[in-house]
PDB file of N, CA and C in Angstrom:
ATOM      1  N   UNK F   1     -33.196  26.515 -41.511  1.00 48.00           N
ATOM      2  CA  UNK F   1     -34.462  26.611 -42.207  1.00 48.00           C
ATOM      3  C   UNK F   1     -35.553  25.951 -41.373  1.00 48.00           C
ATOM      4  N   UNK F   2     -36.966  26.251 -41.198  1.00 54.00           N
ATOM      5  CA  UNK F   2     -37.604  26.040 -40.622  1.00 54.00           C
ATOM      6  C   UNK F   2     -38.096  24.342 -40.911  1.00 54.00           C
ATOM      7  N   UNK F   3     -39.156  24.009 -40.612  1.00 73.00           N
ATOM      8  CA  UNK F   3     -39.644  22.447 -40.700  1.00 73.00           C
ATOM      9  C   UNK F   3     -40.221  22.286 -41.952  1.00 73.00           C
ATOM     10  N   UNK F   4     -41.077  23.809 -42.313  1.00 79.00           N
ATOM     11  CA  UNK F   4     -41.807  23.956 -43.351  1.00 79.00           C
ATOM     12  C   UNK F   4     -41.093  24.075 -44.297  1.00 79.00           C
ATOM     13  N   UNK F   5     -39.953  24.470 -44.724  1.00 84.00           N
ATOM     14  CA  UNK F   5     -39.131  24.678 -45.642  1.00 84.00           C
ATOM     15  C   UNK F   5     -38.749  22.998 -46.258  1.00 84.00           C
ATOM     16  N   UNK F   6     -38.205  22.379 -45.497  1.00 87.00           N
ATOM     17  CA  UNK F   6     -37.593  21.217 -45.604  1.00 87.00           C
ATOM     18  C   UNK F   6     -39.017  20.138 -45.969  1.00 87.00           C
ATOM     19  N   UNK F   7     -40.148  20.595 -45.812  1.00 92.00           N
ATOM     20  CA  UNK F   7     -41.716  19.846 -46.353  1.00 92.00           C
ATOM     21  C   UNK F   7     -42.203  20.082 -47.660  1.00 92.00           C
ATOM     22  N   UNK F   8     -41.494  20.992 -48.186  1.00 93.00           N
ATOM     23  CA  UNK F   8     -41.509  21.572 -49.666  1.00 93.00           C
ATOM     24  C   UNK F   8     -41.404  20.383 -50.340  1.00 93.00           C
ATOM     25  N   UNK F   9     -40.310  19.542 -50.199  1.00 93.00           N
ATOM     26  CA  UNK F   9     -39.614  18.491 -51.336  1.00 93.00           C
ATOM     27  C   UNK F   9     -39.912  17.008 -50.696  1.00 93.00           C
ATOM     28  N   UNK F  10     -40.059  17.033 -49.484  1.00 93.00           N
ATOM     29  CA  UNK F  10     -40.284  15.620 -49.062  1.00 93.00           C
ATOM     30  C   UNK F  10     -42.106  15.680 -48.604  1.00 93.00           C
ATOM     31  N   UNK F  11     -43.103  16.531 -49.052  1.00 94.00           N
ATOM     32  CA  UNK F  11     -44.310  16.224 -48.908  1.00 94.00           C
ATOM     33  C   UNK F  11     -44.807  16.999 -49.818  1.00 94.00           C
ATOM     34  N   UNK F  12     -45.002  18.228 -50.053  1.00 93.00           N
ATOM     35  CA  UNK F  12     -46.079  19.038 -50.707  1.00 93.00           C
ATOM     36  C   UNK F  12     -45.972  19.095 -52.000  1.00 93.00           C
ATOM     37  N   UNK F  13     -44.585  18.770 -52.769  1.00 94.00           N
ATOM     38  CA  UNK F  13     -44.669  18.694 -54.299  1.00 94.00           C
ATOM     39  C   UNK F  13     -44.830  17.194 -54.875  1.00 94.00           C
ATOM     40  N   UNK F  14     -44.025  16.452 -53.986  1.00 95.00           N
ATOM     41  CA  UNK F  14     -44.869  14.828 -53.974  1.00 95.00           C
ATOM     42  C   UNK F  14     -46.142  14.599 -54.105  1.00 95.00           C
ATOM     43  N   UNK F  15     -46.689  15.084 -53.166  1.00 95.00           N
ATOM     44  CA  UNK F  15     -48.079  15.435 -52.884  1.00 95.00           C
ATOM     45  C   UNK F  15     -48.797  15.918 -54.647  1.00 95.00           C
ATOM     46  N   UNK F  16     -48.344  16.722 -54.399  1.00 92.00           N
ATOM     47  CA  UNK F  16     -49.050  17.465 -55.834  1.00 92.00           C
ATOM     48  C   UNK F  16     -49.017  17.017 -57.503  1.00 92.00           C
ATOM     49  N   UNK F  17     -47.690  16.242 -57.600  1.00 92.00           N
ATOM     50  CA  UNK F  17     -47.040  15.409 -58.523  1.00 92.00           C
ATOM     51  C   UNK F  17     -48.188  14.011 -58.124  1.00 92.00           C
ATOM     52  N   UNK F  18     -48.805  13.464 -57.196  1.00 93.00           N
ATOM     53  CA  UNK F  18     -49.568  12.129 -56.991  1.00 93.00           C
ATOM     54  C   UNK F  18     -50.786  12.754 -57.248  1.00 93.00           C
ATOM     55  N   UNK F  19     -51.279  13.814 -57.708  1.00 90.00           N
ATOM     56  CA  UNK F  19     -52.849  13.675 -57.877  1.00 90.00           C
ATOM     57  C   UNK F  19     -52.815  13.604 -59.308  1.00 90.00           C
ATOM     58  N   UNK F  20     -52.058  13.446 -60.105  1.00 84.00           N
ATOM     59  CA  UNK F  20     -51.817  13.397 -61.238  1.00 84.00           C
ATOM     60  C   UNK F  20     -52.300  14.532 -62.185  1.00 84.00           C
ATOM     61  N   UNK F  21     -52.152  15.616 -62.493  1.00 80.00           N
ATOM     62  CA  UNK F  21     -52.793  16.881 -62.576  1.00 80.00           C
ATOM     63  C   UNK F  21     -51.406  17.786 -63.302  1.00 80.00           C
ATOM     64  N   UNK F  22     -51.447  18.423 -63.963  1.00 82.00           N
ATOM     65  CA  UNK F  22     -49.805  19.228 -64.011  1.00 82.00           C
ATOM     66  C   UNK F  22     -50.963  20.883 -64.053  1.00 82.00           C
ATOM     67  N   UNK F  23     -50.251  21.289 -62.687  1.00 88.00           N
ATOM     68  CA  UNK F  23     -50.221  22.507 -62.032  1.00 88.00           C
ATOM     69  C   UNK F  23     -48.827  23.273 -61.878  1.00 88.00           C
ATOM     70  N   UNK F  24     -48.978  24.463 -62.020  1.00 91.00           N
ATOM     71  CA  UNK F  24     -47.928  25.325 -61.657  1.00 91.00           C
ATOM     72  C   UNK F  24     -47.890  25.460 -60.592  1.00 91.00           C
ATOM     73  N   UNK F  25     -46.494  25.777 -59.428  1.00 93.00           N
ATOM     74  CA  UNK F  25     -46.055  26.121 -58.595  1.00 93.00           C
ATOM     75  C   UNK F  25     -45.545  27.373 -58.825  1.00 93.00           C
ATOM     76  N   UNK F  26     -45.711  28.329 -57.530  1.00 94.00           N
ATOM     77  CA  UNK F  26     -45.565  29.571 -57.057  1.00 94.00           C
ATOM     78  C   UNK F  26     -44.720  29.181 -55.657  1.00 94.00           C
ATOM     79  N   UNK F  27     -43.342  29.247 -55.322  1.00 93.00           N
ATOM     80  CA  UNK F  27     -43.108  28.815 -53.763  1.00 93.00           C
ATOM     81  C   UNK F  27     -43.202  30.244 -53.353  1.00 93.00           C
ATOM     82  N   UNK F  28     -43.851  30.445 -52.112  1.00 93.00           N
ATOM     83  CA  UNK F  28     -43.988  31.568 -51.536  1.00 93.00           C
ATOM     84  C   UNK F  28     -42.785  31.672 -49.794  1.00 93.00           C
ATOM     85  N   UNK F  29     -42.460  32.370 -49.730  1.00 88.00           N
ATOM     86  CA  UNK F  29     -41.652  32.357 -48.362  1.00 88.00           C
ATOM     87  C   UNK F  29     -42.070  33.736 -47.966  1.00 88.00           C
ATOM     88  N   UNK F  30     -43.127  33.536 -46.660  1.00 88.00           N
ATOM     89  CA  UNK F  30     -43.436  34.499 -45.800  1.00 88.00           C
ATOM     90  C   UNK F  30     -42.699  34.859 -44.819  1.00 88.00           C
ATOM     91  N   UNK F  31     -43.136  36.468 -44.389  1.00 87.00           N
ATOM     92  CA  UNK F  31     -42.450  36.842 -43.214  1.00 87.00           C
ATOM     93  C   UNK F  31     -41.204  37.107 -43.563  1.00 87.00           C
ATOM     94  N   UNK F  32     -40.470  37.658 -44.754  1.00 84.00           N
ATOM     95  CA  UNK F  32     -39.174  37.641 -45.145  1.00 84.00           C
ATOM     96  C   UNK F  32     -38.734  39.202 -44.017  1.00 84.00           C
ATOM     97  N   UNK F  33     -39.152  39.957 -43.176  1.00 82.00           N
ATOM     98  CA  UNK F  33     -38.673  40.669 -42.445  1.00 82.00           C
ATOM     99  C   UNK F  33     -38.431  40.237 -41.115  1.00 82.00           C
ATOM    100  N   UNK F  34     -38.836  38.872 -40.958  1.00 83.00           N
ATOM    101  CA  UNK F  34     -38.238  38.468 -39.610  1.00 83.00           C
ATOM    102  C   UNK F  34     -37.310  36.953 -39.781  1.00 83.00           C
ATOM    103  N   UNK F  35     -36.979  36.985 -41.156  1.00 78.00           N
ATOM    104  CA  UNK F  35     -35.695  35.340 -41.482  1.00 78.00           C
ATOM    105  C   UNK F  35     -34.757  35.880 -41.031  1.00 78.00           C
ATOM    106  N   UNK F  36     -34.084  37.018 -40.520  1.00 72.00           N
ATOM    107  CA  UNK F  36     -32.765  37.777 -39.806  1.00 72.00           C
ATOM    108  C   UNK F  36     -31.479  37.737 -41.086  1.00 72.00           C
ATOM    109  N   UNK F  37     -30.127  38.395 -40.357  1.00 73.00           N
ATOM    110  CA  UNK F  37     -29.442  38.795 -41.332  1.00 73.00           C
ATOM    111  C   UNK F  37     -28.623  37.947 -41.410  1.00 73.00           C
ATOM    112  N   UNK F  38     -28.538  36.446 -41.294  1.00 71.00           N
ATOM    113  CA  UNK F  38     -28.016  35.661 -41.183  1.00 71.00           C
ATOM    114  C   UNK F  38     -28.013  35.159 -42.502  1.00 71.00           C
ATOM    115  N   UNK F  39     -29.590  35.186 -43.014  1.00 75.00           N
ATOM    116  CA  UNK F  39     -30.069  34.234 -43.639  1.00 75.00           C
ATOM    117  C   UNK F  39     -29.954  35.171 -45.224  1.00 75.00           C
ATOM    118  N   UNK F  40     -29.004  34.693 -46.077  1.00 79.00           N
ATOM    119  CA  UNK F  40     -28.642  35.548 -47.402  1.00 79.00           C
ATOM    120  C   UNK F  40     -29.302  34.675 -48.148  1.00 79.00           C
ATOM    121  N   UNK F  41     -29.514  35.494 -49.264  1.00 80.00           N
ATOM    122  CA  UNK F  41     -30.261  35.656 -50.635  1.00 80.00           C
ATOM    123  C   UNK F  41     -29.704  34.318 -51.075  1.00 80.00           C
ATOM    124  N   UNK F  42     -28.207  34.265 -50.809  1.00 83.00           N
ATOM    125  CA  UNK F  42     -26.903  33.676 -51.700  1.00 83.00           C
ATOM    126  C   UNK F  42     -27.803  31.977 -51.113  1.00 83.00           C
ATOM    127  N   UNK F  43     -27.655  31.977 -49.381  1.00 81.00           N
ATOM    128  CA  UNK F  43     -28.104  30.490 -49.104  1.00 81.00           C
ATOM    129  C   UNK F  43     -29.615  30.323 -49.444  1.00 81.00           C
ATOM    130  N   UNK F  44     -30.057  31.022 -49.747  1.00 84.00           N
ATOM    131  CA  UNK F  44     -31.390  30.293 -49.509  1.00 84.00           C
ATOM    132  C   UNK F  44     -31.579  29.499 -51.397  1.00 84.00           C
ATOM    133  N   UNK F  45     -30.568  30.353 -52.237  1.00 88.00           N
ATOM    134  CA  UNK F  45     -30.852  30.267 -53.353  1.00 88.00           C
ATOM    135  C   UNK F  45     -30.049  28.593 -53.623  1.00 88.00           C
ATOM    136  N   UNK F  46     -28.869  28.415 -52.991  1.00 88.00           N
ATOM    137  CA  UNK F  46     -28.405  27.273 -53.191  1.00 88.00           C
ATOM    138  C   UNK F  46     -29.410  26.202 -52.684  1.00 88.00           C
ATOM    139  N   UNK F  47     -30.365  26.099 -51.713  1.00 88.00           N
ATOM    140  CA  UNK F  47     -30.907  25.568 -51.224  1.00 88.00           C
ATOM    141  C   UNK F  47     -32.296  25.197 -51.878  1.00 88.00           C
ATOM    142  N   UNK F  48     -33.133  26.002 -52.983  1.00 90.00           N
ATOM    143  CA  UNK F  48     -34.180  26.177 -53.546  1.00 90.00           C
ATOM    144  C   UNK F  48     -33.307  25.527 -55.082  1.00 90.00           C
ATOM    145  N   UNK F  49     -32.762  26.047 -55.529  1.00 93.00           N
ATOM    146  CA  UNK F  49     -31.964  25.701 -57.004  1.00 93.00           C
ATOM    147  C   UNK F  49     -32.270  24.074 -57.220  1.00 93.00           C
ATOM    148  N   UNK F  50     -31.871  23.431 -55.952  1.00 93.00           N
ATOM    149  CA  UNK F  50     -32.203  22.068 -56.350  1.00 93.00           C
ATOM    150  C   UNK F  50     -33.826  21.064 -56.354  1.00 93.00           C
ATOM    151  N   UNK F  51     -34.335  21.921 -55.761  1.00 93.00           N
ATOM    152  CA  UNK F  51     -35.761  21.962 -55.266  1.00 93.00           C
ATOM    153  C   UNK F  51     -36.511  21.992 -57.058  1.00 93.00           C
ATOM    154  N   UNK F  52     -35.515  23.270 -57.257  1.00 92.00           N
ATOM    155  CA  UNK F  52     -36.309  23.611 -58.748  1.00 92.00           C
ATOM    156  C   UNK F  52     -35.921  22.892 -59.823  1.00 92.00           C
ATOM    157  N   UNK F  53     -34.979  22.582 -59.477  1.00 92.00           N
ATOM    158  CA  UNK F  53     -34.420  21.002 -60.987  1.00 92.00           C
ATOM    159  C   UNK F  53     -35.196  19.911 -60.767  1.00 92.00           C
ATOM    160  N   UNK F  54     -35.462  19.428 -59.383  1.00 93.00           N
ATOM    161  CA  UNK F  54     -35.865  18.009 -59.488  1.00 93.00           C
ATOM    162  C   UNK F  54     -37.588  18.253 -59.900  1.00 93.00           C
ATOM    163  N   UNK F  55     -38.273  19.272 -59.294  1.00 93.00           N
ATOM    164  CA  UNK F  55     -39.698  19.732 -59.507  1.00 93.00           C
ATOM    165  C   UNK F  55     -39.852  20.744 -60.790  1.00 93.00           C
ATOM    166  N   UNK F  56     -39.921  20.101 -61.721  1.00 89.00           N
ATOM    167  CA  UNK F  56     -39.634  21.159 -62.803  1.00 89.00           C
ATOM    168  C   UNK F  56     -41.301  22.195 -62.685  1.00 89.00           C
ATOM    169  N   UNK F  57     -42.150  21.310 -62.449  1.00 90.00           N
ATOM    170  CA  UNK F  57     -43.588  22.435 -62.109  1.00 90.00           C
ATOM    171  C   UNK F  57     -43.493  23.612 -60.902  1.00 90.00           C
ATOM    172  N   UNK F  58     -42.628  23.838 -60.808  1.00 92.00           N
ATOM    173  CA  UNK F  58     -42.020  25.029 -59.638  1.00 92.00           C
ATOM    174  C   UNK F  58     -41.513  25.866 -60.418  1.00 92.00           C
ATOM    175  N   UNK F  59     -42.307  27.228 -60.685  1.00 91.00           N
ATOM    176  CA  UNK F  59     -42.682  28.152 -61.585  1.00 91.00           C
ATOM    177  C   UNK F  59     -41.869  29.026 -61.828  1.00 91.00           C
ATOM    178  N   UNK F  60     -41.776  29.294 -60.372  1.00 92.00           N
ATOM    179  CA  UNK F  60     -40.683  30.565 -59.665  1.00 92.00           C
ATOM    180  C   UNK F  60     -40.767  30.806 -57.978  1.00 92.00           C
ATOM    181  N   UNK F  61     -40.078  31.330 -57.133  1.00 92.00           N
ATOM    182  CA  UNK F  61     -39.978  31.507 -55.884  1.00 92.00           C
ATOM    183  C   UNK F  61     -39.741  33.115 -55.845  1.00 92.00           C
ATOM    184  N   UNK F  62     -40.198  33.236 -54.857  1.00 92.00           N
ATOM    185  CA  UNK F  62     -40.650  34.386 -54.594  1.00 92.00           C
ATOM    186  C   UNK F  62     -40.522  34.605 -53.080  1.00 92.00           C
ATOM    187  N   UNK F  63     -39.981  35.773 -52.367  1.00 90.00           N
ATOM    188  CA  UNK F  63     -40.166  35.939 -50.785  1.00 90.00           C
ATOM    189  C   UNK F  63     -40.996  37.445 -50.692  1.00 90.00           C
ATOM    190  N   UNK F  64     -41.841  37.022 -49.768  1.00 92.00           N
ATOM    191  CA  UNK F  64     -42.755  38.465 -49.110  1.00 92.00           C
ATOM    192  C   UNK F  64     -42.926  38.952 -47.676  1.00 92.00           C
ATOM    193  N   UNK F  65     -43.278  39.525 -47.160  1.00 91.00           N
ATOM    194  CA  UNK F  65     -43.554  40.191 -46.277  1.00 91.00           C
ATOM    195  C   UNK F  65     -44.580  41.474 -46.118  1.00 91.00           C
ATOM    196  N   UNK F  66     -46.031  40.593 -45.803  1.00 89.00           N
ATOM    197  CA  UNK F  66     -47.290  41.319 -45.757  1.00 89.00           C
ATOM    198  C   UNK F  66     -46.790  42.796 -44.495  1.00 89.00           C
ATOM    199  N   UNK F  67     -46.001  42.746 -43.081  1.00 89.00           N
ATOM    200  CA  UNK F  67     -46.028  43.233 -42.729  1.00 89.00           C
ATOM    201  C   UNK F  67     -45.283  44.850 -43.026  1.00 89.00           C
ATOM    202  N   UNK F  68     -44.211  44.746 -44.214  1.00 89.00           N
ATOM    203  CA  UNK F  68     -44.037  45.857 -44.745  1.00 89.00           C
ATOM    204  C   UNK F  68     -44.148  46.711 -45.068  1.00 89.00           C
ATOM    205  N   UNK F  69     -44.991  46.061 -45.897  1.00 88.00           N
ATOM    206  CA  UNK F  69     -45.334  45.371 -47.088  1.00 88.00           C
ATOM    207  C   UNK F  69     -44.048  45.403 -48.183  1.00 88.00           C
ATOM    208  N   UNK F  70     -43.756  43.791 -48.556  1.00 89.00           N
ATOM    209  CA  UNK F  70     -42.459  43.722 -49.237  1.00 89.00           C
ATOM    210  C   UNK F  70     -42.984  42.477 -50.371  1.00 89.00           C
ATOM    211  N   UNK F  71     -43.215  43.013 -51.593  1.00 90.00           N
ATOM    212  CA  UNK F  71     -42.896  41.839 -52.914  1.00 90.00           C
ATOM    213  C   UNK F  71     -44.571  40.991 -52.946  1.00 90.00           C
ATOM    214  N   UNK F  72     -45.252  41.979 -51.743  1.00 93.00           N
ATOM    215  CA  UNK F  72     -46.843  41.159 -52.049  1.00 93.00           C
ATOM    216  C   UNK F  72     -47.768  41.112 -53.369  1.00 93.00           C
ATOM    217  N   UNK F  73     -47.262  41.879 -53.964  1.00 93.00           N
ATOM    218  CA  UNK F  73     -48.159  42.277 -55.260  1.00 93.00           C
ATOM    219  C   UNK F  73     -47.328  41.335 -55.992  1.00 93.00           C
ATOM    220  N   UNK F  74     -45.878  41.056 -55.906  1.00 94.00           N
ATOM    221  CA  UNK F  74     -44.988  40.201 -57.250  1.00 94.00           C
ATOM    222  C   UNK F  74     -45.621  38.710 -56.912  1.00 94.00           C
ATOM    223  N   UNK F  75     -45.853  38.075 -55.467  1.00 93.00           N
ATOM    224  CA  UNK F  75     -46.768  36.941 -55.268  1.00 93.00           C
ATOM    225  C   UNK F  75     -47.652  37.147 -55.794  1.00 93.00           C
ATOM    226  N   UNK F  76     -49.130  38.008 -56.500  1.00 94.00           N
ATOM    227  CA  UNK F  76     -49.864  37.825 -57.208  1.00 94.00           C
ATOM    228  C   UNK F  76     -49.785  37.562 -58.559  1.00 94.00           C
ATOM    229  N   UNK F  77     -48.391  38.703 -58.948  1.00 94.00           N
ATOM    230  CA  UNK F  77     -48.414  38.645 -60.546  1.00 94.00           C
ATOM    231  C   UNK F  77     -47.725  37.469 -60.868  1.00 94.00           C
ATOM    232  N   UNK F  78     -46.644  36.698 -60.129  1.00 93.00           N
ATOM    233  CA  UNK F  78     -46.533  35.447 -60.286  1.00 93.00           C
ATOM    234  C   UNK F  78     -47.898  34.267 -60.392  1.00 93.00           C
ATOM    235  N   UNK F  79     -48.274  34.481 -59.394  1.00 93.00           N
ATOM    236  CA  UNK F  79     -49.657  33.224 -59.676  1.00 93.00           C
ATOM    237  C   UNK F  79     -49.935  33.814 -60.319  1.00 93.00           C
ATOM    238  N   UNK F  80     -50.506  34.458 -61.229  1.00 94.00           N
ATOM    239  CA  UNK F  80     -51.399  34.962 -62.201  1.00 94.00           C
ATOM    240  C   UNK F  80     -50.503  34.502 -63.537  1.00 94.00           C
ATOM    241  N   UNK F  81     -49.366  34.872 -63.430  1.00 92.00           N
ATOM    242  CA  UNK F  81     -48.464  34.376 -64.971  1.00 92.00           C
ATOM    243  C   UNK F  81     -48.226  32.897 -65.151  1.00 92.00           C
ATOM    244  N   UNK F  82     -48.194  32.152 -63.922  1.00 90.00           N
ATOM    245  CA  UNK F  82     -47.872  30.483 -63.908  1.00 90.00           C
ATOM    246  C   UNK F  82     -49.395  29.850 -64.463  1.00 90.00           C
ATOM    247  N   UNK F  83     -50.565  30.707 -64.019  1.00 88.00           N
ATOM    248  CA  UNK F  83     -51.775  29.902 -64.721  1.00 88.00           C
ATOM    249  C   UNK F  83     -52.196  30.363 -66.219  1.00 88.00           C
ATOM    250  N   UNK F  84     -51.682  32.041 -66.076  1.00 89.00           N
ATOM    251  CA  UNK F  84     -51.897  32.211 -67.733  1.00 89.00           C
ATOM    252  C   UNK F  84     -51.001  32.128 -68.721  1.00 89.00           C
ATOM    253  N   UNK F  85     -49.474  31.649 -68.605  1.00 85.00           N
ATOM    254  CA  UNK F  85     -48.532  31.528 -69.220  1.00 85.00           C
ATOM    255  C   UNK F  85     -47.509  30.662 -68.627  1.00 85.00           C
ATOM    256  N   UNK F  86     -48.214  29.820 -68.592  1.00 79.00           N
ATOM    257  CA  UNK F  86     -47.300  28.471 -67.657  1.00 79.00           C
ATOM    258  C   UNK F  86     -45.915  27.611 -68.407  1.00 79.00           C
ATOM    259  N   UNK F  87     -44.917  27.485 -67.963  1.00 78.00           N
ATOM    260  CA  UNK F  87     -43.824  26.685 -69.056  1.00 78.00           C
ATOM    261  C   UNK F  87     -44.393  25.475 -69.304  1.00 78.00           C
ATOM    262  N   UNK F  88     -45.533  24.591 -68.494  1.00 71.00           N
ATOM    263  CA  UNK F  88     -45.965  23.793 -69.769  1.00 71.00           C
ATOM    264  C   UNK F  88     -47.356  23.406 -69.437  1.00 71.00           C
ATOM    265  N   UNK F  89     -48.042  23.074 -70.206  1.00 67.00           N
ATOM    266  CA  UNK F  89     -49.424  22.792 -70.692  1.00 67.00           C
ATOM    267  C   UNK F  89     -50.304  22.167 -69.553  1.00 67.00           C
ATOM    268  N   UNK F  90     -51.244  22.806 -69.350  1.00 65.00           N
ATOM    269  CA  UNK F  90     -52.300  22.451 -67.966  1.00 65.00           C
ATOM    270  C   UNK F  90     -53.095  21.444 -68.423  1.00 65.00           C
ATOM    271  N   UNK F  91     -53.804  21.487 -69.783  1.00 63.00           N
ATOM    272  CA  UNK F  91     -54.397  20.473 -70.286  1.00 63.00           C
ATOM    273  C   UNK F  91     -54.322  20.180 -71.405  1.00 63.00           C
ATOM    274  N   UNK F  92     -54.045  18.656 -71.589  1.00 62.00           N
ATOM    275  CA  UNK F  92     -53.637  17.806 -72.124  1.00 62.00           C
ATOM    276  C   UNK F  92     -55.280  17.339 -73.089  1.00 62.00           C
ATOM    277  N   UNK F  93     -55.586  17.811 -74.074  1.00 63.00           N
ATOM    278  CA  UNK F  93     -57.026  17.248 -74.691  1.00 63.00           C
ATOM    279  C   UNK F  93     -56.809  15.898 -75.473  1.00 63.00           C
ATOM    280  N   UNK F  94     -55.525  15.024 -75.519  1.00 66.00           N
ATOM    281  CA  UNK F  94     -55.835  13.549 -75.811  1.00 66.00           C
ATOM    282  C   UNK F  94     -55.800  12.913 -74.391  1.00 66.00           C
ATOM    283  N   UNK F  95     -56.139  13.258 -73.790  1.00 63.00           N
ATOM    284  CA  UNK F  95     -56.499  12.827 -71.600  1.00 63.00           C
ATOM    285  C   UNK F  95     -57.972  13.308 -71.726  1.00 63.00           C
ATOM    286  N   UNK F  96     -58.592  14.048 -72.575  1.00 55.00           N
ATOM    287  CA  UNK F  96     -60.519  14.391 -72.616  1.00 55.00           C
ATOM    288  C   UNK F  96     -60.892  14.057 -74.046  1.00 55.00           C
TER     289      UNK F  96
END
């Protein structure tokens, strides 16, 4: 897995969990026509599964490939369903 993959859990949802804010996550994995045939559905899923227990604001995952074009439109309708039908509440009105 690349560098960026492995920055998911040790920076960018940390990250996002410290501004104190509850946002939905969309994980996106680009370029899914050049990860090769090495790289199965089966591992990547064992590898994300735990990602998604410990970060429960991680919405859904999703892989695309603009150059295909492969699953680019399901990356929209995902962000679009995590902000308008999110598993839990964006704002909190005893916090305003």
């Amino acid at each position: 897995m690349p560098d960026t993959f492995d920055r998911i859990p040790q920076f960018w949802l940390p990250y996002i969990r410290r501004l104190g804010r509850s946002v939905p996550v969309v994980l996106v994995g680009n370029k899914i026509d050049v990860r090769g045939r090495f790289v199965t559905n089966e591992a990547l899923e064992d590898q994300i599964l735990p990602i998604m227990n410990e970060f429960k604001e991680v919405e859904t995952c999703v892989e695309c490939s603009a150059k295909q074009p492969l699953n680019v439109s399901e990356v929209f309708y995902f962000a679009q369903k995590a902000v308008l039908h999110p598993t839990a509440p964006l704002y909190d009105s005893r916090e305003h």
